[in-house]
C-alpha positions in Angstrom: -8.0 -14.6 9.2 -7.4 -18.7 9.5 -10.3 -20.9 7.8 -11.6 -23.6 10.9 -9.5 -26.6 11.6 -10.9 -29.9 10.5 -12.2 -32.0 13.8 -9.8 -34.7 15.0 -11.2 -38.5 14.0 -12.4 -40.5 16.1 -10.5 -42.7 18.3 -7.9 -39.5 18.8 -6.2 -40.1 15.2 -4.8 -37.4 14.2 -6.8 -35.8 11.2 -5.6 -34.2 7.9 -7.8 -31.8 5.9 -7.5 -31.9 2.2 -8.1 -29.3 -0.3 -11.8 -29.9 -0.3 -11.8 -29.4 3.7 -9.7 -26.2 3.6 -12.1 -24.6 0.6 -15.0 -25.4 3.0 -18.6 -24.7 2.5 -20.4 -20.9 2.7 -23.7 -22.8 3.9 -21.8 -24.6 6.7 -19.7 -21.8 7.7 -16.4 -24.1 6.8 -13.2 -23.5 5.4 -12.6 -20.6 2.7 -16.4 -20.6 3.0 -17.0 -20.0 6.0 -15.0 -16.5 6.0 -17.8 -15.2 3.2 -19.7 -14.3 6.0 -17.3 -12.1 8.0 -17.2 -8.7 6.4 -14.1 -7.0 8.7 -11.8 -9.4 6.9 -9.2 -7.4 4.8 -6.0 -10.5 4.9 -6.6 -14.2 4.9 -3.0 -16.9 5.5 -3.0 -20.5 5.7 0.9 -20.9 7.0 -0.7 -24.4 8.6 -1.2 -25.4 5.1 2.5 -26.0 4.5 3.0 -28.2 8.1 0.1 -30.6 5.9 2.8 -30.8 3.4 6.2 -31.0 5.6 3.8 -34.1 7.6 3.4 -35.7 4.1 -0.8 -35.3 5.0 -0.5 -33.5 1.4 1.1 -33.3 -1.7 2.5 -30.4 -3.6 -0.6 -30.6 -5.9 -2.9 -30.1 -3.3 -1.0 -27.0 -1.7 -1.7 -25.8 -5.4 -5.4 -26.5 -5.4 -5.5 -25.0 -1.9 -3.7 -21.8 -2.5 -5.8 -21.0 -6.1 -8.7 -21.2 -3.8 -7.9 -19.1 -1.5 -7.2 -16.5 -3.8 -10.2 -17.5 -6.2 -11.7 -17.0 -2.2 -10.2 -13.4 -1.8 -11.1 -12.3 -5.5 -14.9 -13.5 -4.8 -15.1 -11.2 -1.8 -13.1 -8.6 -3.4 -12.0 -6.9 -0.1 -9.0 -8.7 0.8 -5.6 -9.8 -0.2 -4.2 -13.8 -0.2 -0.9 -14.1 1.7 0.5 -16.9 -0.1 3.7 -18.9 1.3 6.1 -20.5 -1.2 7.1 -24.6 -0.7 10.7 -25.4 1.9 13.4 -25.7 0.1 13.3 -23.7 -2.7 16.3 -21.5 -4.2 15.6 -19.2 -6.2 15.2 -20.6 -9.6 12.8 -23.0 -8.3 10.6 -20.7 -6.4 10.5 -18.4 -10.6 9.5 -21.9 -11.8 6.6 -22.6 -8.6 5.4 -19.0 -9.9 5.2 -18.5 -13.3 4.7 -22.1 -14.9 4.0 -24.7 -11.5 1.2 -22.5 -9.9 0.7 -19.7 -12.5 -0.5 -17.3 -10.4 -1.9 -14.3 -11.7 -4.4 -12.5 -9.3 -4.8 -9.0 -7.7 -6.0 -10.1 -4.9 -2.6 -12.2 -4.0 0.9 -11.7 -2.6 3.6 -14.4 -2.3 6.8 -14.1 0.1 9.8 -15.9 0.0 12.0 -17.5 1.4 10.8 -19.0 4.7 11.9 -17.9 7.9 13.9 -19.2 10.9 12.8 -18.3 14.4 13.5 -19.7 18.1 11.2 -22.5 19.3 11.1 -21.7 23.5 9.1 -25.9 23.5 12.3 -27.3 22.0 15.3 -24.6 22.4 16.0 -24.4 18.7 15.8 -22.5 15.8 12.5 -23.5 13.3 12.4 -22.7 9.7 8.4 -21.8 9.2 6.4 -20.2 6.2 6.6 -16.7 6.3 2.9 -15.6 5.6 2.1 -15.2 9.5 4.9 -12.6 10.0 3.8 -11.4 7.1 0.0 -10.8 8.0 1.4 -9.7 11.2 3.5 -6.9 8.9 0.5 -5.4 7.0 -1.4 -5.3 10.0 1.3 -3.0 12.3 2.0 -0.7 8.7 -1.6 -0.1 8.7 -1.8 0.9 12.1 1.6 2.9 12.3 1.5 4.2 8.6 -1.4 4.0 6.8 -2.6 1.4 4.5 -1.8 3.1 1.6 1.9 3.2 2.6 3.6 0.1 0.7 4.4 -2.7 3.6 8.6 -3.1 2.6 11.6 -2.4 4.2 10.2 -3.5 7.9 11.8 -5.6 9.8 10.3 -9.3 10.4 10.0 -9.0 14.3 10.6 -12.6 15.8 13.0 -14.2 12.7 16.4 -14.5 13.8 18.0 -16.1 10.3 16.3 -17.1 6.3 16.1 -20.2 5.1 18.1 -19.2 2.3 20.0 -15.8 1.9 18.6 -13.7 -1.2 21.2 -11.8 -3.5 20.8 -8.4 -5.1 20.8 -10.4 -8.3 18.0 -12.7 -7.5 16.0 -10.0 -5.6 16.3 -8.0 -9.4 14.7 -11.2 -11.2 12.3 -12.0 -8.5 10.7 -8.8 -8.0 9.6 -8.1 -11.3 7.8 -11.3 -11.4 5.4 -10.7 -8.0 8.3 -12.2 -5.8 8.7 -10.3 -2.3 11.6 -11.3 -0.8 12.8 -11.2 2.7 16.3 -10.0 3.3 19.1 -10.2 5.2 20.9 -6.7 5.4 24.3 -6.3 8.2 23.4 -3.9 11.0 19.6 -3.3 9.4 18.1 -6.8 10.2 15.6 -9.4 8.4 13.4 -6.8 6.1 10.9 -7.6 3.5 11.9 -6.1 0.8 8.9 -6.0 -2.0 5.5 -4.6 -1.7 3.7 -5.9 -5.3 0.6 -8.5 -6.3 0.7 -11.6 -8.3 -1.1 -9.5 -10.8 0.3 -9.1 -14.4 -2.1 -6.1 -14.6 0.3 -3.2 -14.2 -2.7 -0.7 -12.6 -2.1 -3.6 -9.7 1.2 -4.3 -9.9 1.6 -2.8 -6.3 0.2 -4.2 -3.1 -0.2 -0.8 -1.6 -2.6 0.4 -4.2 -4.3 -2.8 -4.3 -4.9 -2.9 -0.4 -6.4 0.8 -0.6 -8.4 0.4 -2.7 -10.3 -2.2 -0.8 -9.9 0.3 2.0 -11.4 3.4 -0.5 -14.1 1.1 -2.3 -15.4 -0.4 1.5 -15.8 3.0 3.3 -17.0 4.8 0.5 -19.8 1.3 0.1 -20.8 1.9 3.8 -20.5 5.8 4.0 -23.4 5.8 1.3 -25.5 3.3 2.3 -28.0 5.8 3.9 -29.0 6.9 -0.3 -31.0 4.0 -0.7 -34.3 5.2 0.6 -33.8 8.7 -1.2 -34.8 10.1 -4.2 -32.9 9.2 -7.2 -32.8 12.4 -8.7 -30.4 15.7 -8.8 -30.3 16.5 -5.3 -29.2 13.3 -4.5 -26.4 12.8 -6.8 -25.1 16.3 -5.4 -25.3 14.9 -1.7 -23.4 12.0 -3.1 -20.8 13.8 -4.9 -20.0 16.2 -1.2 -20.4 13.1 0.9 -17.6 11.0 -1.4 -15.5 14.5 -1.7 -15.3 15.5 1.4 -13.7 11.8 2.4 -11.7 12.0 -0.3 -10.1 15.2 0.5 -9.6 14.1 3.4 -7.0 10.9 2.2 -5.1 13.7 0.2 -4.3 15.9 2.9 -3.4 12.9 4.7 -0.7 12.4 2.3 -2.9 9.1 0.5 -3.2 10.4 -2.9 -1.0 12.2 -5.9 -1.2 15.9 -6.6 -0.7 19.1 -5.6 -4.1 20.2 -6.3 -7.4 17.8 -4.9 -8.4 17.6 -9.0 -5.0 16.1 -9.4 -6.2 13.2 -6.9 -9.2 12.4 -7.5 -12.8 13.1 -9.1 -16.3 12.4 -8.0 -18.5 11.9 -11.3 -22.6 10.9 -10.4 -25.0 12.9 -12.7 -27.4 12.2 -15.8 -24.2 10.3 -17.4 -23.7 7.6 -14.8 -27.2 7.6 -14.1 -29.5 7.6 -17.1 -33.3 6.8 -17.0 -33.1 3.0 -17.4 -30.6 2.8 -14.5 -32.8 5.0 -12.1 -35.9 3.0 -13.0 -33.7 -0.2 -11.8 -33.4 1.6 -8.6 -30.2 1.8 -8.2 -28.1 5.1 -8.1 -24.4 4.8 -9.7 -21.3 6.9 -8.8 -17.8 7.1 -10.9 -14.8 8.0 -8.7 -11.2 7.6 -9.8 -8.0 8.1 -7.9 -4.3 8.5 -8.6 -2.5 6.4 -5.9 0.6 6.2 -7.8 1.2 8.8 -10.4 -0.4 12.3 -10.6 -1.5 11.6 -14.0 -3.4 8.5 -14.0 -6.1 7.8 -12.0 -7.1 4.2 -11.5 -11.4 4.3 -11.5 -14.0 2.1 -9.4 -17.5 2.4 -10.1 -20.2 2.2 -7.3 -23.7 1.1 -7.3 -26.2 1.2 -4.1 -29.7 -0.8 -5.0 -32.9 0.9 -3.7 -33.1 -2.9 -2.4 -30.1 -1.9 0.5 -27.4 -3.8 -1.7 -24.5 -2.6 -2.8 -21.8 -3.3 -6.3 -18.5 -2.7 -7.0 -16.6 -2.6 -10.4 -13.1 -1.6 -11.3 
């Protein structure tokens, strides 16, 4: 998803939105904003952002501000994932220091590629060196389609680039990675691959992008697929209708291949009983149900708890 273009000035000048422009207003359906209304959103990318900067319409402080708000934006929402492009220009020192002390970064809910890519420009015949978050949107969308969005979205090829900005060594790739930096690689007879799947998080349960990305995928069907329990009963029955209803989608993702284990108890449980539902939660109206899930490792499950409001609202919490 793209946030809505600031309107050119009048006269036909050119106009240049700043961070306040680009963060937008829910109310006036504008910027960042505006996207709080559409629920189908699972990846948002502002690759235009960086053409402000390369025009000189912003400075490298204002990409900053812009970028925190989009993920501030994506963590908010809590169903979709920042793709977050590095400044031009950068080698590979510099784009450790833009991470970890410049930006600071540290969110679930973001992933940041590097370098930038070169591709053909059919307008002007020649190569251009552009941000790689479009190709990268364009990525997570064909894995999800071809393999599944729990599958980690590495080691495809970037359709369209035909060179890097700069060429990424084993060496750097090994200091990078650890630090939340996908690169994009060159590899001889293989072609331009992205070659890192992991968050900005320092969280190790979201270290991964995969998990991250599933679990928005889990945590929104699950939100929507028991929706219908809020005009029911909050008593025994129901909590057993709730715990088949979740299991029986949840089985399904493990013989799918989407969860750990050999065994269905070694994926997941379904918890929703007298514990996570005790009198003075019932007489709130609202009905509470524990599920954990082990995306990674057979023996850790990572857990999400669910609320649906007699009201028709629904909560998360991980």
């Amino acid at each position: 998803a793209a946030a809505p273009a600031a309107p050119a000035a009048a006269g036909g000048a050119e106009s240049h939105p700043g961070p306040a422009q680009y963060l937008g207003d829910s109310a006036d359906r504008t910027g960042f904003g505006g996207l709080e209304a559409v629920d189908e959103i699972s990846m948002v990318a502002v690759p235009d952002l960086m053409a402000a900067y390369q025009r000189g319409a912003i400075d490298l402080e204002a990409v900053k501000a812009v970028q925190l708000g989009l993920i501030a934006h994506c963590e908010l929402m809590g169903d979709r994932v920042a793709v977050i492009d590095p400044p031009p220009g950068l080698n590979a020192r510099d784009i450790r220091v833009w991470r970890q002390e410049t930006a600071g970064y540290d969110s679930k809910y973001a992933a940041l590629y590097y370098p930038w890519v070169k591709v053909f420009d059919p307008a002007s015949g020649q190569t251009r060196t552009v941000p790689p978050s479009g190709h990268i949107a364009g990525i997570w969308a064909r894995n999800d389609f071809e393999r599944g969005v729990h599958k980690a979205p590495a080691n495809e090829v970037v359709r369209g680039a035909v060179d890097l900005e700069l060429q990424i060594t084993r060496g750097e790739q090994d200091l990078l990675n650890p630090i939340g930096v996908n690169c994009i690689r060159a590899f001889p007879g293989r072609g331009i691959r992205v070659w890192g799947a992991r968050t900005l998080s320092s969280d190790p349960a979201w270290r991964y992008l995969n998990v991250r990305r599933y679990f928005n995928y889990l945590e929104e069907s699950i939100l929507i697929g028991t929706q219908w329990v809020v005009f029911e009963p909050n008593d025994h029955q129901l909590w057993a209708r709730i715990r088949r209803n979740v299991s029986a989608f949840l089985v399904n993702e493990w013989r799918s291949g989407a969860l750990f284990g050999a065994r269905p108890e070694e994926a997941y449980y379904v918890k929703c009983d007298e514990e996570t539902n005790p009198p003075e939660s019932v007489d709130l109206g609202r009905v509470i149900c524990e599920i954990g899930i082990a995306p990674v490792k057979p023996a850790e499950f990572v857990i999400f708890r669910l609320a649906q409001f007699s009201s028709g609202s629904g909560e998360l919490e991980e």
